[in-house]
Amino acid sequence: MSSKLRAFLAGLLALPLAAAAQGKGKTEITWYGHAAFTVKTPKGTVLLIDPWLSNPKAPAQGLADSLEKVDYILVSHGHFDHVGETVAIGKRTGAKLITNFELAKALVDAGYPKDNAGFDTVGNVGGQVKAGDATVIMVTAVHSSGFGDESGTKVGGNPMGFVVKVEGGPEIYHTGDTDVTQDMRLIPERYGPVDVMLACIGGHFTMDPKGAALAASFVRAKVVVPMHFGTFPVLAGTPEELIRALKGKAKVLVLTPGRATSF
Ligand SMILES: [Zn+2]
């Protein structure tokens, strides 16, 4: 092989790798520990999910003050480990709030800008919200949703999970906190098979790895990203147990907090 041809072939191979590394035309998912993720779409829309960015596994301190661009904040339910720094980030970035009706009201009472928590993005289970070049579908989760602040615990509506359908990109399912449910079978039936499932696996407050493996089969997930494990000692489920329980039926991808992965 001539050196010119070799260089040409090497260039061909390098191109898609470079594009993937830079996330060009791709959807980037970044885990920030616990249940916190950002999804950055090919057109640059940034969706921040369950932003407890001060969690013990967070990749850096002060992330709530430093995330540059956030267009939408999705909050699955009212517990502190999911609401996290929602109010502060909402105030600083002007992000619109996607959550259920009661929790949106509680967050506005706690200081979230009211104009960014209107009916264009606040809904409830079964609803769909347009979010730039993505659509967010609010789906069932079996859990609880009280929202606590200095004044006590307030009604936080029903807990939910999110299906995020990215235009020209993957279908992502963030389970929120939940057990495995028969309702999960409806997700691929209604919205198509899930490309990337962000699945709670810790047990105790949610499903464990065996439950998550069953849930992955219900939603026909291609890739499962484990979350909501190891933050506290009681969240004892591990990715290794998930891999064993899946028996090769879906790929498990353990993300490194703070590092973007392209899909
Ligand atoms: Zn939780």
Short mmCIF file of N, CA, C and O in Angstrom, two decimals, residues 3 18 28 37 70 128 139-140 156 159 171 175 178 208 215 224 226 233 237 251-252 254 261-262:
data_model
loop_
_atom_site.label_atom_id
_atom_site.label_comp_id
_atom_site.label_asym_id
_atom_site.label_seq_id
_atom_site.Cartn_x
_atom_site.Cartn_y
_atom_site.Cartn_z
N SER A 3 2.09 5.07 0.67
CA SER A 3 1.94 5.87 1.90
C SER A 3 0.78 6.86 1.76
O SER A 3 0.10 7.18 2.72
N ALA A 18 -13.30 11.51 15.26
CA ALA A 18 -13.17 12.91 15.65
C ALA A 18 -14.55 13.53 15.85
O ALA A 18 -14.79 14.25 16.81
N GLU A 28 -25.19 14.29 23.19
CA GLU A 28 -24.24 14.03 24.29
C GLU A 28 -25.00 13.85 25.60
O GLU A 28 -25.84 14.68 25.95
N PHE A 37 -28.31 14.24 35.13
CA PHE A 37 -27.74 14.11 33.78
C PHE A 37 -28.00 15.40 33.01
O PHE A 37 -28.99 16.10 33.26
N VAL A 70 -28.27 26.06 30.18
CA VAL A 70 -29.32 25.08 30.48
C VAL A 70 -30.63 25.64 29.92
O VAL A 70 -31.03 26.74 30.28
N GLN A 128 -46.85 15.63 26.74
CA GLN A 128 -45.62 15.79 25.96
C GLN A 128 -45.29 17.27 25.87
O GLN A 128 -46.19 18.08 25.70
N VAL A 139 -43.82 10.12 31.88
CA VAL A 139 -44.37 8.77 32.01
C VAL A 139 -44.43 8.34 33.48
O VAL A 139 -43.80 8.94 34.35
N THR A 140 -45.18 7.30 33.70
CA THR A 140 -45.44 6.82 35.06
C THR A 140 -44.17 6.38 35.78
O THR A 140 -43.29 5.77 35.20
N GLY A 156 -46.01 17.27 46.34
CA GLY A 156 -45.15 17.38 45.16
C GLY A 156 -45.71 16.62 43.96
O GLY A 156 -44.97 16.24 43.06
N PRO A 159 -44.90 11.27 41.14
CA PRO A 159 -43.56 11.09 40.57
C PRO A 159 -43.68 10.68 39.10
O PRO A 159 -44.70 10.15 38.68
N GLU A 171 -33.70 7.86 21.41
CA GLU A 171 -34.79 7.94 22.39
C GLU A 171 -34.19 7.56 23.75
O GLU A 171 -33.65 6.46 23.90
N THR A 175 -35.65 6.84 34.14
CA THR A 175 -36.74 6.17 34.87
C THR A 175 -37.27 6.99 36.03
O THR A 175 -38.35 6.68 36.54
N THR A 178 -38.32 4.56 40.73
CA THR A 178 -39.49 3.70 40.54
C THR A 178 -39.11 2.24 40.73
O THR A 178 -37.92 1.88 40.66
N ASP A 208 -34.05 -2.69 42.18
CA ASP A 208 -32.65 -3.12 42.29
C ASP A 208 -32.16 -3.58 40.91
O ASP A 208 -32.91 -3.47 39.92
N ALA A 215 -37.01 -4.33 33.76
CA ALA A 215 -37.51 -3.08 33.19
C ALA A 215 -36.89 -2.82 31.81
O ALA A 215 -37.56 -2.38 30.88
N VAL A 224 -28.18 0.31 28.62
CA VAL A 224 -28.65 0.68 29.96
C VAL A 224 -27.52 1.39 30.70
O VAL A 224 -26.41 0.85 30.82
N PRO A 226 -26.60 2.66 34.31
CA PRO A 226 -27.08 2.60 35.70
C PRO A 226 -26.90 3.92 36.43
O PRO A 226 -25.93 4.65 36.18
N PRO A 233 -24.99 4.24 51.54
CA PRO A 233 -24.79 2.79 51.73
C PRO A 233 -26.02 1.93 51.41
O PRO A 233 -25.88 0.81 50.91
N GLY A 237 -27.25 -1.73 45.17
CA GLY A 237 -27.17 -2.38 43.86
C GLY A 237 -25.95 -1.92 43.09
O GLY A 237 -25.52 -0.78 43.22
N LYS A 251 -26.73 -3.71 26.37
CA LYS A 251 -25.37 -3.31 26.74
C LYS A 251 -25.43 -2.41 27.98
O LYS A 251 -26.31 -1.54 28.07
N VAL A 252 -24.54 -2.62 28.92
CA VAL A 252 -24.47 -1.75 30.10
C VAL A 252 -23.31 -0.77 29.91
O VAL A 252 -22.19 -1.17 29.58
N VAL A 254 -21.41 2.12 31.99
CA VAL A 254 -21.24 2.84 33.26
C VAL A 254 -20.53 4.15 32.93
O VAL A 254 -19.37 4.15 32.52
N THR A 261 -20.69 11.53 26.84
CA THR A 261 -20.64 10.39 25.93
C THR A 261 -21.62 10.67 24.80
O THR A 261 -22.75 11.09 25.03
N SER A 262 -21.19 10.44 23.57
CA SER A 262 -22.02 10.73 22.39
C SER A 262 -22.81 9.50 21.97
O SER A 262 -22.30 8.38 21.98
#
